[in-house]
Amino acid sequence: MRHLYLLLLIFTTAFNSYSQNTKNPLLSEDIELQQKWVDSIYSSMTLSEKVGQLYMVQVMSNQDEANKEKISQIIKDYCIGGIIYSNGGPYRQAKLNNELQELSKVPMLVGMDAEWGLSMRLDSTYAFPWNMTLGAIKDNKLIEQTGRQIGEHCKRLGVHFNFAPVVDINTNPLNPIIGNRSFGEGRENVTNKALAFMNGMQSAGVLANAKHFPGHGDTDQDSHKTLPTINFTEKRIDSVELYPYKKLIKEGLSSVMVAHLNVPSLESKPGYPSSLSKYIVTDILKERLDFQGLIFTDALTMKGASDFSETGAIDLAAFMAGNDVMLMSEDVGLGISKITNAYNNGEISEERLALSVKKVLQAKYKVGLHNYQPIQLENLSQDLNRLKDDALYEVLMESAITIVKNENDILPLRQLETKSIAYVELGDDSGSTFFNELKKYAKVHAISADSLSQLKGKLQPYNTVIVGFHRSNDNPWKSYKFSEAEIDWIEEISKTHTIILDVFVKPYALAELKSIDNIASIVISYQNSEIAQQKSAQIVFGALPSQGRLPVSIGDHFLMYSGISTNALKRLSYTIPERAGMSSEKLKKIDSIANYAVKKKMTPGIQLLIARSGKVIYNKNFGKHTYEGKEEVGFDDIYDVASLTKILATLPLTMELEEQGIISLDSKLSELLLEYGDSNKANITVKEMLSHYARLRPWEPFYYKTLDSITKKPDAKYYRSSRSDAFEVEVARNLFLRTDYQDSIPEIIKDSELLSKLKYRYSDFPYYILKKFIEEHYDRTLEQLVQSHFYESLGANYTMYNPYHNISSKKIVPTEIDDYYRNQKVHGYVHDMGAAMQGGIGGHAGVFSNANDVAKIMQMYLQKGYYGGKRYLKPETIDKFNTCYYCESDNRRGIGFDKPQLGDAGPTCGCISMTSFGHSGFTGTYAWADPEEEIVYIFLANRTYPNAGKNLLLRENIRTEIQRLIYEAIEE
């Protein structure tokens, strides 16, 4: 007794300052109507029915008919207060819930464990990030929004109580049951996150539950299996474990779940569960903390409680301790009988019974059960898996991912031209999404090995190694540790390479590492979900900033709240349309048009990309490489982009020279190339030429003069089937043009006649001319120049001339079955005949690329010459070239760039700003950028396969119709 008196005195002192007249969180706004309903229901029930209201029984929607019948009988026999759903599916649960509610005299409260969403218990539902992940986020408004959206899901499924948030402070890294379910180890962070989550969820009309009272965060045992012990003083428990409860109770917390814990400093009975302790439940929670909401036991079937009393007796003990609701009793009938007998024997007063039962009824009224409506089954799946949930998940992961080490500011990765990057996947789960996302930014090779020595050998060509540690994301209890071999591998390769270690598990995994001294950068991505992998890769390359802060400390390596912020480098990121102010639903119309084009054989296949505000929001492939083939179009397949070469290769190099003062827009051809001094083109300026306003002929079929006049096949005078010094220009497979013919093409152009009338007339000639000038100026090929000046640092590693030299033909989309010149399938070689006669490297054609790479270059233009942390061109240069100088002469063109039509017909949908610019290509390609709406639109196709024939894409306005739909999809 003396011991109990001292404990009471200590806690009276400790908690006196926190005791307050808190508002009953179960009261509704219409208090009088609520009280009238509660009193009416209470007075209409028998004693057994009143006691039945104290029970919440477990139900699974995937159970068999026998179990369903058993639950139905319990509802009818005992008038239970509620049910808690566990495993199953949403549709099955909704249907079952409607049936069970019909059986109940008083509509039942429905509860669920949905800590990170309904998917904690149900298939086909949404999983938000775990609390440990949320704990890394600085902006608590995002946590509040998470609580709200989880609450919306719960409410849609007829769930009234979500047993969340977990407010346990995870101060023990070895905690087997809490861990990822906790917001972290800092009491302030946990409290603030839990409060935000609670406010969000309760704003959606779903009641919150703080658990596991008085604190399960510093245990190394699982109360589902045994009775864990909390060996702390009452002072420590008050200052740490109870800290979140005080604030949440003050702010309107609806309910608390009491854990099954052995807390010697709070309960004098040896090994007595906290859930059965009157001192813990009543004296501390109800009186000292002045909590007036509902108090739930943790599941009474758990070993932490069920081992300490006979069946039924534990229910009575829990109620006598001060709990309101007995959760998942082993025997409802027996438990009700025990409590009823205690009431009849005077052990339980009417006041005590009414207090708990009326709290249950108050909760029912508050959640609307006084006007019960069954769950609507229509559109249930869609309502539980919304685009707004994906959008929030993305923001959460972007905000959580944490860089904890970053030597020499290696992240985000810059100067890609100096990097040779390998990816090594560790762990027992897939990292393919991470790897594929990395490849969007740079050339990254996946390296695997059976032994450390083999791995070290394979990594020798690389100077940067990204190590991804991937383990199961199925639930927060899955193993997160490195194997001993993996620890050794990381330690060894970090001695010889620049290592970026990215762990897709909870932070505690890093504590296993013997040393982190040689690891250049460490990223904690927390979870191995697809979105986590995508966002982590985007942060590694600077498409997104790094913002997260560690919610826990990691051994001797890192302190709690560690984290290094990085800035974005203005590289393209990847997200859903809604995050760029566009409608996914409206964009679906584009799918229909693209599929129509393929079905009608306008082109065998299409790559289609749309970006807005620096975010790729649509990136899809349609069709196959050929009509007769089986190879479906993939993201890393490359197309002959034809005349897009003009703005992807020759134009940026020309812009550079103009910036450097080597040339100006007013430079004349005679100034660029001496041989033009006595030409009829001597006074044509760069501005006139690139505006297609110089009377130059559109093109010249150079190849035609090299065909045999009778057979119309390549003339032996000009061609050979094998390479030699005299025939070294590779035109196609086993077809080599005379080396000296390279001099003939520029000569033909120089000597060609001018058109009789000055007007807008599109011509390839300017780009032949500029190619010659640029290559002579630098004494390097156009290919070498554009790679070193632009593509390599942009990470445009799928963009190249003559791809047959570099990649598998399986990744190159063929352009034509040529029966007029090369007499073979044109596959991996440029389609344009003039460019082919220049060895595949033309100023006007010859580049191959994929939609993603083309988008990078167009985004660089859109960002006024800046991309990936590097200034390529000055803003004024972009503006100078993106200007229509001859609009008054009915010429829409900019300098190199095409521009929107001045009248009704032209290259765009007519619904686009006049500041927009782009180009199209003969093979069906199209690239367009709009500074006003910050939109980049890329359309790649091989409409020329199997033969060029009629341009049905153009005739039916497929590309511009898609452009129109893009603009119609803008929401803000």
Coordinates of C-alpha atoms in Angstrom, one line a residue, residues 382-585:
Q382 CA -12.0 3.9 -58.5
D383 CA -12.8 5.9 -55.4
L384 CA -10.3 4.0 -53.3
N385 CA -7.5 4.3 -55.9
R386 CA -7.5 7.9 -57.1
L387 CA -5.1 10.0 -59.1
K388 CA -5.0 12.5 -56.2
D389 CA -3.6 9.6 -54.1
D390 CA -0.8 9.0 -56.6
A391 CA -0.1 12.7 -56.7
L392 CA 0.2 12.8 -52.9
Y393 CA 2.3 9.7 -52.7
E394 CA 4.8 11.3 -55.2
V395 CA 5.0 14.5 -53.2
L396 CA 5.5 12.5 -50.0
M397 CA 8.4 10.5 -51.4
E398 CA 10.0 13.6 -53.0
S399 CA 9.8 15.3 -49.6
A400 CA 11.0 12.3 -47.6
I401 CA 14.0 10.9 -49.5
T402 CA 17.1 11.9 -47.5
I403 CA 20.7 12.4 -48.5
V404 CA 22.8 11.8 -45.4
K405 CA 26.2 11.9 -46.9
N406 CA 27.4 13.8 -50.0
E407 CA 31.2 14.2 -50.3
N408 CA 32.4 16.8 -52.7
D409 CA 28.7 17.5 -53.5
I410 CA 28.7 14.6 -55.9
L411 CA 24.9 14.6 -55.8
P412 CA 23.1 15.6 -57.8
L413 CA 25.2 14.1 -60.6
R414 CA 26.5 16.8 -62.9
Q415 CA 29.0 16.8 -65.9
L416 CA 27.6 13.6 -67.2
E417 CA 30.1 13.6 -70.0
T418 CA 32.8 12.7 -67.4
K419 CA 30.8 9.9 -65.8
S420 CA 30.9 6.2 -66.6
I421 CA 28.1 4.9 -64.5
A422 CA 27.4 1.3 -63.3
Y423 CA 24.4 0.2 -61.3
V424 CA 24.8 -2.7 -58.8
E425 CA 21.6 -4.2 -57.4
L426 CA 21.8 -5.7 -53.9
G427 CA 19.0 -7.2 -51.7
D428 CA 16.4 -9.7 -52.5
D429 CA 13.8 -7.5 -54.2
S430 CA 13.6 -5.9 -57.6
G431 CA 15.3 -2.6 -58.3
S432 CA 14.3 -2.6 -62.0
T433 CA 12.2 0.5 -61.7
F434 CA 15.1 2.4 -60.2
F435 CA 17.5 1.2 -62.9
N436 CA 15.1 2.1 -65.7
E437 CA 14.6 5.6 -64.2
L438 CA 18.3 6.1 -63.9
K439 CA 18.7 5.3 -67.6
K440 CA 16.4 8.2 -68.5
Y441 CA 19.1 10.5 -67.4
A442 CA 22.4 9.0 -68.5
K443 CA 24.1 5.9 -69.9
V444 CA 23.9 3.4 -66.9
H445 CA 24.9 -0.2 -67.2
A446 CA 23.6 -2.9 -64.8
I447 CA 26.4 -5.0 -63.4
S448 CA 25.9 -8.3 -61.6
A449 CA 28.4 -10.9 -60.4
D450 CA 28.6 -14.1 -58.5
S451 CA 31.6 -13.1 -56.5
L452 CA 33.4 -10.0 -55.2
S453 CA 36.4 -10.6 -57.4
Q454 CA 34.2 -10.9 -60.5
L455 CA 32.3 -7.8 -59.5
K456 CA 35.5 -5.8 -59.1
G457 CA 36.7 -6.9 -62.5
K458 CA 33.4 -5.9 -64.2
L459 CA 33.4 -2.5 -62.5
Q460 CA 36.9 -1.5 -63.7
P461 CA 35.7 0.5 -66.7
Y462 CA 33.4 2.7 -64.5
N463 CA 34.2 5.6 -62.3
T464 CA 30.8 6.0 -60.6
V465 CA 28.9 3.1 -59.1
I466 CA 25.3 3.5 -57.9
V467 CA 24.5 0.7 -55.4
G468 CA 20.8 0.1 -54.9
F469 CA 19.8 -1.9 -51.8
H470 CA 16.3 -3.3 -52.4
R471 CA 14.2 -5.4 -50.0
S472 CA 10.5 -6.2 -49.9
N473 CA 8.0 -3.4 -49.7
D474 CA 5.1 -5.7 -48.9
N475 CA 4.8 -4.6 -45.3
P476 CA 6.8 -2.6 -42.7
W477 CA 7.9 -5.7 -40.8
K478 CA 9.9 -7.3 -43.6
S479 CA 13.6 -7.8 -43.2
Y480 CA 15.7 -4.7 -43.9
K481 CA 19.2 -5.8 -43.1
F482 CA 22.3 -6.3 -45.4
S483 CA 23.8 -9.8 -45.6
E484 CA 27.4 -10.1 -44.5
A485 CA 28.5 -10.6 -48.1
E486 CA 26.7 -7.4 -49.1
I487 CA 28.4 -5.5 -46.4
D488 CA 31.8 -6.8 -47.6
W489 CA 31.0 -6.0 -51.2
I490 CA 30.1 -2.4 -50.4
E491 CA 33.2 -1.9 -48.3
E492 CA 35.5 -3.3 -51.0
I493 CA 34.2 -1.5 -54.1
S494 CA 34.0 1.8 -52.2
K495 CA 37.8 1.6 -51.9
T496 CA 38.3 1.9 -55.6
H497 CA 35.2 3.6 -56.9
T498 CA 33.0 6.6 -56.3
I499 CA 30.0 4.9 -54.6
I500 CA 26.5 6.2 -54.3
L501 CA 24.6 3.9 -51.9
D502 CA 20.8 4.2 -52.1
V503 CA 18.9 2.1 -49.5
F504 CA 15.3 1.4 -50.2
V505 CA 14.6 0.2 -46.6
K506 CA 14.3 1.8 -43.2
P507 CA 17.4 3.8 -42.1
Y508 CA 18.5 1.3 -39.4
A509 CA 20.0 -0.9 -42.2
L510 CA 23.0 1.5 -42.3
A511 CA 23.9 0.7 -38.7
E512 CA 25.1 -2.7 -40.0
L513 CA 27.8 -1.2 -42.1
K514 CA 31.3 -1.5 -40.6
S515 CA 32.4 1.8 -42.1
I516 CA 31.0 4.5 -44.3
D517 CA 34.2 6.4 -44.7
N518 CA 34.8 5.4 -48.3
I519 CA 31.2 5.8 -49.5
A520 CA 30.9 9.1 -51.3
S521 CA 27.2 9.5 -51.0
I522 CA 24.4 7.8 -49.1
V523 CA 20.7 8.2 -49.9
I524 CA 17.9 6.8 -47.8
S525 CA 14.8 6.2 -49.9
Y526 CA 13.0 4.4 -47.0
Q527 CA 10.8 2.1 -49.1
N528 CA 11.1 -0.1 -52.3
S529 CA 7.8 1.0 -53.9
E530 CA 7.9 1.9 -57.6
I531 CA 7.3 5.6 -56.9
A532 CA 10.1 5.6 -54.3
Q533 CA 12.5 4.1 -56.8
Q534 CA 11.5 6.6 -59.5
K535 CA 11.8 9.7 -57.2
S536 CA 15.1 8.6 -55.8
A537 CA 16.6 8.3 -59.3
Q538 CA 15.2 11.7 -60.1
I539 CA 16.9 13.2 -57.0
V540 CA 20.2 11.4 -57.8
F541 CA 20.2 13.3 -61.2
G542 CA 18.9 16.5 -59.9
A543 CA 15.5 16.5 -61.5
L544 CA 14.2 17.0 -58.0
P545 CA 15.7 18.6 -54.9
S546 CA 16.6 16.6 -51.8
Q547 CA 14.6 17.7 -48.8
G548 CA 14.3 14.8 -46.3
R549 CA 15.6 14.7 -42.7
L550 CA 16.4 11.5 -40.8
P551 CA 13.6 10.7 -38.3
V552 CA 15.9 8.5 -36.3
S553 CA 19.6 8.2 -35.4
I554 CA 21.7 5.5 -37.1
G555 CA 24.2 4.0 -34.7
D556 CA 27.4 6.0 -34.7
H557 CA 27.0 7.1 -38.3
F558 CA 24.2 9.7 -38.3
L559 CA 22.3 11.8 -35.8
M560 CA 18.5 12.2 -35.9
Y561 CA 17.4 15.0 -38.2
S562 CA 20.5 14.6 -40.3
G563 CA 20.0 15.5 -44.0
I564 CA 21.6 17.4 -46.8
S565 CA 19.5 19.6 -49.0
T566 CA 20.3 19.8 -52.7
N567 CA 18.8 22.0 -55.4
A568 CA 17.3 20.8 -58.6
L569 CA 19.3 21.2 -61.8
K570 CA 16.3 21.8 -64.1
R571 CA 16.4 18.3 -65.6
L572 CA 13.1 16.8 -66.7
S573 CA 11.3 15.0 -63.9
Y574 CA 8.5 12.4 -64.4
T575 CA 5.1 12.6 -62.8
I576 CA 1.3 12.3 -63.4
P577 CA -0.5 15.0 -65.5
E578 CA -2.5 16.4 -62.5
R579 CA 0.8 17.6 -60.9
A580 CA 1.4 19.8 -64.0
G581 CA -2.1 21.1 -64.2
M582 CA -3.4 18.7 -66.8
S583 CA -6.1 16.1 -66.9
S584 CA -5.2 12.4 -67.2
E585 CA -8.8 11.7 -68.3

